[in-house]
PDB file of C-alpha atoms in Angstrom:
ATOM      1  CA  MET L 122    -160.995  71.351 -40.254  1.00 65.00           C
ATOM      2  CA  PHE L 123    -160.545  68.583 -43.419  1.00 71.00           C
ATOM      3  CA  SER L 124    -157.850  67.846 -42.098  1.00 73.00           C
ATOM      4  CA  ASP L 125    -159.476  66.865 -38.974  1.00 76.00           C
ATOM      5  CA  LEU L 126    -162.212  64.922 -40.913  1.00 76.00           C
ATOM      6  CA  ILE L 127    -159.945  62.520 -43.720  1.00 84.00           C
ATOM      7  CA  SER L 128    -157.662  61.825 -40.126  1.00 86.00           C
ATOM      8  CA  TYR L 129    -161.092  59.492 -39.310  1.00 91.00           C
ATOM      9  CA  LYS L 130    -161.794  58.379 -43.005  1.00 91.00           C
ATOM     10  CA  TYR L 131    -161.820  55.172 -41.928  1.00 92.00           C
ATOM     11  CA  SER L 132    -164.430  55.561 -39.494  1.00 94.00           C
ATOM     12  CA  ILE L 133    -166.771  57.782 -42.014  1.00 92.00           C
ATOM     13  CA  LEU L 134    -166.655  55.254 -44.751  1.00 93.00           C
ATOM     14  CA  PHE L 135    -167.700  52.589 -42.002  1.00 94.00           C
ATOM     15  CA  SER L 136    -170.244  55.365 -41.160  1.00 94.00           C
ATOM     16  CA  ILE L 137    -171.679  55.525 -44.274  1.00 93.00           C
ATOM     17  CA  ILE L 138    -171.976  51.401 -44.794  1.00 93.00           C
ATOM     18  CA  ILE L 139    -173.722  51.736 -41.714  1.00 91.00           C
ATOM     19  CA  LEU L 140    -175.824  54.460 -42.923  1.00 90.00           C
ATOM     20  CA  CYS L 141    -176.765  52.401 -46.664  1.00 89.00           C
ATOM     21  CA  GLY L 142    -177.187  49.115 -44.343  1.00 86.00           C
ATOM     22  CA  CYS L 143    -180.557  50.453 -42.028  1.00 81.00           C
ATOM     23  CA  ILE L 144    -181.935  52.393 -44.971  1.00 77.00           C
ATOM     24  CA  VAL L 145    -181.688  49.407 -47.659  1.00 77.00           C
ATOM     25  CA  SER L 146    -182.644  46.824 -44.589  1.00 69.00           C
ATOM     26  CA  SER L 147    -186.176  45.406 -44.233  1.00 59.00           C
ATOM     27  CA  PRO L 148    -188.264  47.009 -41.526  1.00 56.00           C
ATOM     28  CA  PRO L 149    -188.374  45.629 -37.975  1.00 51.00           C
ATOM     29  CA  ASP L 150    -192.140  44.473 -38.365  1.00 50.00           C
ATOM     30  CA  VAL L 151    -190.687  41.709 -40.806  1.00 47.00           C
ATOM     31  CA  TYR L 152    -188.841  40.708 -38.093  1.00 48.00           C
ATOM     32  CA  ASN L 153    -191.495  40.686 -35.418  1.00 49.00           C
ATOM     33  CA  ALA L 154    -193.862  39.084 -38.091  1.00 45.00           C
ATOM     34  CA  ILE L 155    -191.020  36.266 -39.110  1.00 45.00           C
ATOM     35  CA  ASN L 156    -190.655  35.740 -34.987  1.00 44.00           C
ATOM     36  CA  VAL L 157    -194.885  35.671 -33.710  1.00 41.00           C
ATOM     37  CA  ASN L 158    -194.539  32.843 -36.201  1.00 39.00           C
ATOM     38  CA  ILE L 159    -191.881  31.101 -35.413  1.00 38.00           C
ATOM     39  CA  VAL L 160    -192.800  31.394 -31.456  1.00 41.00           C
ATOM     40  CA  VAL L 161    -195.591  29.048 -31.977  1.00 38.00           C
ATOM     41  CA  TYR L 162    -193.077  25.811 -32.307  1.00 40.00           C
ATOM     42  CA  GLU L 163    -192.205  24.092 -28.982  1.00 45.00           C
ATOM     43  CA  ASP L 164    -189.151  22.675 -29.968  1.00 51.00           C
ATOM     44  CA  VAL L 165    -186.135  23.143 -28.061  1.00 53.00           C
ATOM     45  CA  LYS L 166    -184.112  24.235 -31.070  1.00 54.00           C
ATOM     46  CA  THR L 167    -186.372  26.195 -32.355  1.00 53.00           C
ATOM     47  CA  HIS L 168    -186.414  28.533 -28.935  1.00 55.00           C
ATOM     48  CA  GLU L 169    -182.716  28.872 -29.573  1.00 52.00           C
ATOM     49  CA  VAL L 170    -183.604  29.930 -33.653  1.00 52.00           C
ATOM     50  CA  VAL L 171    -186.615  32.345 -32.120  1.00 51.00           C
ATOM     51  CA  TRP L 172    -184.359  33.940 -29.514  1.00 52.00           C
ATOM     52  CA  LEU L 173    -181.356  34.469 -32.437  1.00 55.00           C
ATOM     53  CA  ARG L 174    -183.754  36.232 -34.814  1.00 59.00           C
ATOM     54  CA  ALA L 175    -185.684  38.214 -31.860  1.00 60.00           C
ATOM     55  CA  PHE L 176    -182.237  39.758 -31.028  1.00 76.00           C
ATOM     56  CA  GLN L 177    -181.125  39.768 -34.359  1.00 82.00           C
ATOM     57  CA  ASP L 178    -181.381  43.200 -34.638  1.00 85.00           C
ATOM     58  CA  THR L 179    -180.019  44.426 -31.387  1.00 89.00           C
ATOM     59  CA  ILE L 180    -176.749  42.017 -32.070  1.00 91.00           C
ATOM     60  CA  ALA L 181    -176.058  43.778 -34.969  1.00 92.00           C
ATOM     61  CA  HIS L 182    -176.652  47.518 -33.572  1.00 94.00           C
ATOM     62  CA  ILE L 183    -173.928  45.843 -30.873  1.00 96.00           C
ATOM     63  CA  CYS L 184    -171.613  44.516 -33.334  1.00 96.00           C
ATOM     64  CA  LEU L 185    -171.979  47.653 -35.521  1.00 96.00           C
ATOM     65  CA  TYR L 186    -171.354  50.161 -33.206  1.00 97.00           C
ATOM     66  CA  PHE L 187    -168.533  48.000 -30.986  1.00 98.00           C
ATOM     67  CA  CYS L 188    -166.364  48.170 -34.637  1.00 97.00           C
ATOM     68  CA  LEU L 189    -167.028  51.976 -34.908  1.00 97.00           C
ATOM     69  CA  THR L 190    -165.820  52.870 -31.460  1.00 97.00           C
ATOM     70  CA  LEU L 191    -162.949  50.580 -32.254  1.00 97.00           C
ATOM     71  CA  LEU L 192    -162.600  52.619 -35.899  1.00 96.00           C
ATOM     72  CA  VAL L 193    -162.739  55.809 -33.687  1.00 96.00           C
ATOM     73  CA  ILE L 194    -160.515  55.020 -30.820  1.00 96.00           C
ATOM     74  CA  TRP L 195    -157.691  53.457 -33.588  1.00 95.00           C
ATOM     75  CA  GLU L 196    -158.034  57.084 -35.390  1.00 95.00           C
ATOM     76  CA  TYR L 197    -158.396  58.938 -32.269  1.00 94.00           C
ATOM     77  CA  ARG L 198    -155.370  57.850 -30.854  1.00 93.00           C
ATOM     78  CA  LYS L 199    -153.236  57.970 -34.088  1.00 92.00           C
ATOM     79  CA  LYS L 200    -154.417  61.456 -34.840  1.00 91.00           C
ATOM     80  CA  ASN L 201    -153.894  62.965 -30.956  1.00 90.00           C
ATOM     81  CA  LYS L 202    -150.995  60.703 -30.157  1.00 88.00           C
ATOM     82  CA  THR L 203    -152.678  60.447 -27.120  1.00 87.00           C
ATOM     83  CA  ASP L 204    -153.706  57.873 -24.391  1.00 87.00           C
ATOM     84  CA  ILE L 205    -157.758  57.334 -24.173  1.00 91.00           C
ATOM     85  CA  SER L 206    -157.847  56.976 -20.512  1.00 90.00           C
ATOM     86  CA  ASN L 207    -158.881  60.837 -19.722  1.00 92.00           C
ATOM     87  CA  LEU L 208    -162.487  62.212 -20.020  1.00 93.00           C
ATOM     88  CA  ARG L 209    -162.041  64.110 -23.026  1.00 93.00           C
ATOM     89  CA  ALA L 210    -161.303  61.177 -24.972  1.00 94.00           C
ATOM     90  CA  PHE L 211    -164.104  58.884 -23.603  1.00 96.00           C
ATOM     91  CA  PHE L 212    -167.083  61.774 -24.711  1.00 96.00           C
ATOM     92  CA  PHE L 213    -165.191  61.542 -28.054  1.00 95.00           C
ATOM     93  CA  VAL L 214    -164.802  57.976 -28.576  1.00 96.00           C
ATOM     94  CA  VAL L 215    -167.818  56.915 -27.210  1.00 97.00           C
ATOM     95  CA  GLY L 216    -170.126  59.909 -27.796  1.00 96.00           C
ATOM     96  CA  VAL L 217    -169.945  60.607 -31.515  1.00 95.00           C
ATOM     97  CA  PRO L 218    -171.020  56.755 -32.526  1.00 97.00           C
ATOM     98  CA  LEU L 219    -173.731  57.443 -30.210  1.00 97.00           C
ATOM     99  CA  ILE L 220    -174.587  60.976 -31.684  1.00 97.00           C
ATOM    100  CA  TYR L 221    -174.094  59.299 -34.821  1.00 97.00           C
ATOM    101  CA  GLY L 222    -176.397  56.498 -33.777  1.00 95.00           C
ATOM    102  CA  ILE L 223    -179.270  58.733 -32.434  1.00 96.00           C
ATOM    103  CA  LEU L 224    -178.991  60.886 -35.739  1.00 95.00           C
ATOM    104  CA  ILE L 225    -179.786  57.342 -38.102  1.00 94.00           C
ATOM    105  CA  GLU L 226    -182.362  56.497 -35.438  1.00 92.00           C
ATOM    106  CA  PHE L 227    -183.658  60.592 -35.935  1.00 93.00           C
ATOM    107  CA  LEU L 228    -183.296  59.826 -39.645  1.00 91.00           C
ATOM    108  CA  GLN L 229    -185.642  56.416 -40.276  1.00 88.00           C
ATOM    109  CA  GLU L 230    -188.430  57.702 -37.825  1.00 88.00           C
ATOM    110  CA  TYR L 231    -189.118  60.906 -40.034  1.00 89.00           C
ATOM    111  CA  PHE L 232    -187.404  60.162 -43.691  1.00 88.00           C
ATOM    112  CA  PHE L 233    -187.409  56.521 -44.338  1.00 82.00           C
ATOM    113  CA  PRO L 234    -191.311  55.584 -43.858  1.00 76.00           C
ATOM    114  CA  PRO L 235    -191.012  51.767 -43.280  1.00 76.00           C
ATOM    115  CA  ARG L 236    -188.133  52.481 -40.757  1.00 79.00           C
ATOM    116  CA  SER L 237    -188.934  53.489 -37.866  1.00 82.00           C
ATOM    117  CA  ALA L 238    -186.600  54.897 -34.509  1.00 87.00           C
ATOM    118  CA  GLU L 239    -186.118  52.311 -31.590  1.00 89.00           C
ATOM    119  CA  ILE L 240    -184.912  53.123 -27.967  1.00 92.00           C
ATOM    120  CA  LEU L 241    -183.370  49.269 -28.133  1.00 92.00           C
ATOM    121  CA  ASP L 242    -181.258  50.367 -31.039  1.00 92.00           C
ATOM    122  CA  VAL L 243    -179.948  53.386 -29.295  1.00 95.00           C
ATOM    123  CA  CYS L 244    -179.256  51.470 -25.983  1.00 96.00           C
ATOM    124  CA  ALA L 245    -177.774  48.590 -28.266  1.00 96.00           C
ATOM    125  CA  ASP L 246    -175.379  50.687 -29.861  1.00 96.00           C
ATOM    126  CA  LEU L 247    -174.815  52.414 -26.565  1.00 97.00           C
ATOM    127  CA  LEU L 248    -173.215  49.033 -25.239  1.00 97.00           C
ATOM    128  CA  GLY L 249    -171.530  48.172 -28.270  1.00 97.00           C
ATOM    129  CA  CYS L 250    -169.541  51.672 -27.932  1.00 97.00           C
ATOM    130  CA  LEU L 251    -169.158  50.867 -24.136  1.00 98.00           C
ATOM    131  CA  VAL L 252    -167.703  47.344 -24.498  1.00 98.00           C
ATOM    132  CA  ALA L 253    -165.273  48.729 -27.483  1.00 97.00           C
ATOM    133  CA  TYR L 254    -164.321  51.540 -25.191  1.00 97.00           C
ATOM    134  CA  PHE L 255    -163.719  49.610 -21.896  1.00 96.00           C
ATOM    135  CA  GLY L 256    -162.286  46.910 -24.026  1.00 96.00           C
ATOM    136  CA  ALA L 257    -159.591  48.746 -25.578  1.00 96.00           C
ATOM    137  CA  LEU L 258    -159.194  51.038 -22.178  1.00 94.00           C
ATOM    138  CA  CYS L 259    -158.249  47.045 -20.339  1.00 93.00           C
ATOM    139  CA  TYR L 260    -156.308  46.373 -23.558  1.00 93.00           C
ATOM    140  CA  PHE L 261    -153.720  49.494 -23.126  1.00 91.00           C
ATOM    141  CA  CYS L 262    -153.759  49.058 -19.498  1.00 90.00           C
ATOM    142  CA  LEU L 263    -152.425  45.281 -19.580  1.00 88.00           C
ATOM    143  CA  ARG L 264    -150.361  46.272 -22.692  1.00 86.00           C
ATOM    144  CA  ASN L 265    -148.618  49.103 -20.699  1.00 83.00           C
ATOM    145  CA  LYS L 266    -147.866  47.148 -18.246  1.00 78.00           C
ATOM    146  CA  ASN L 267    -146.341  44.206 -19.911  1.00 59.00           C
ATOM    147  CA  ILE L 268    -148.944  41.804 -18.015  1.00 52.00           C
ATOM    148  CA  VAL L 269    -149.441  38.886 -20.494  1.00 47.00           C
TER     149      VAL L 269
END
């Protein structure tokens, strides 16, 4: 059991970093208050900034879970010496980070009062996981067929 955890040490470390970031970051209400104030402006450049601020949290979730899933894929392949194209591998390398994301949302809702759970965050986590999985799958398929 412990040796299994050791083989995923980088994924676990990155997961701890994600958890710490979710605990110490400011609550989403702060972002919403900022966005409402910026929306008042009608300048085209301001609209671009508003869009980035409005989806800043979502983009962060996608990027973090993309990276976490890539780490899990790398360590899964290293440990099991197998491909990730089977169903068992899919459920492991996508399911574990996604369950972790749901757990973090639960912790934010019930144990860190200024924070709240959001279904959009879980959807962003899932999107990041799926993009990483299918991107890695395409990469390995192309690499094995020697197609550049």
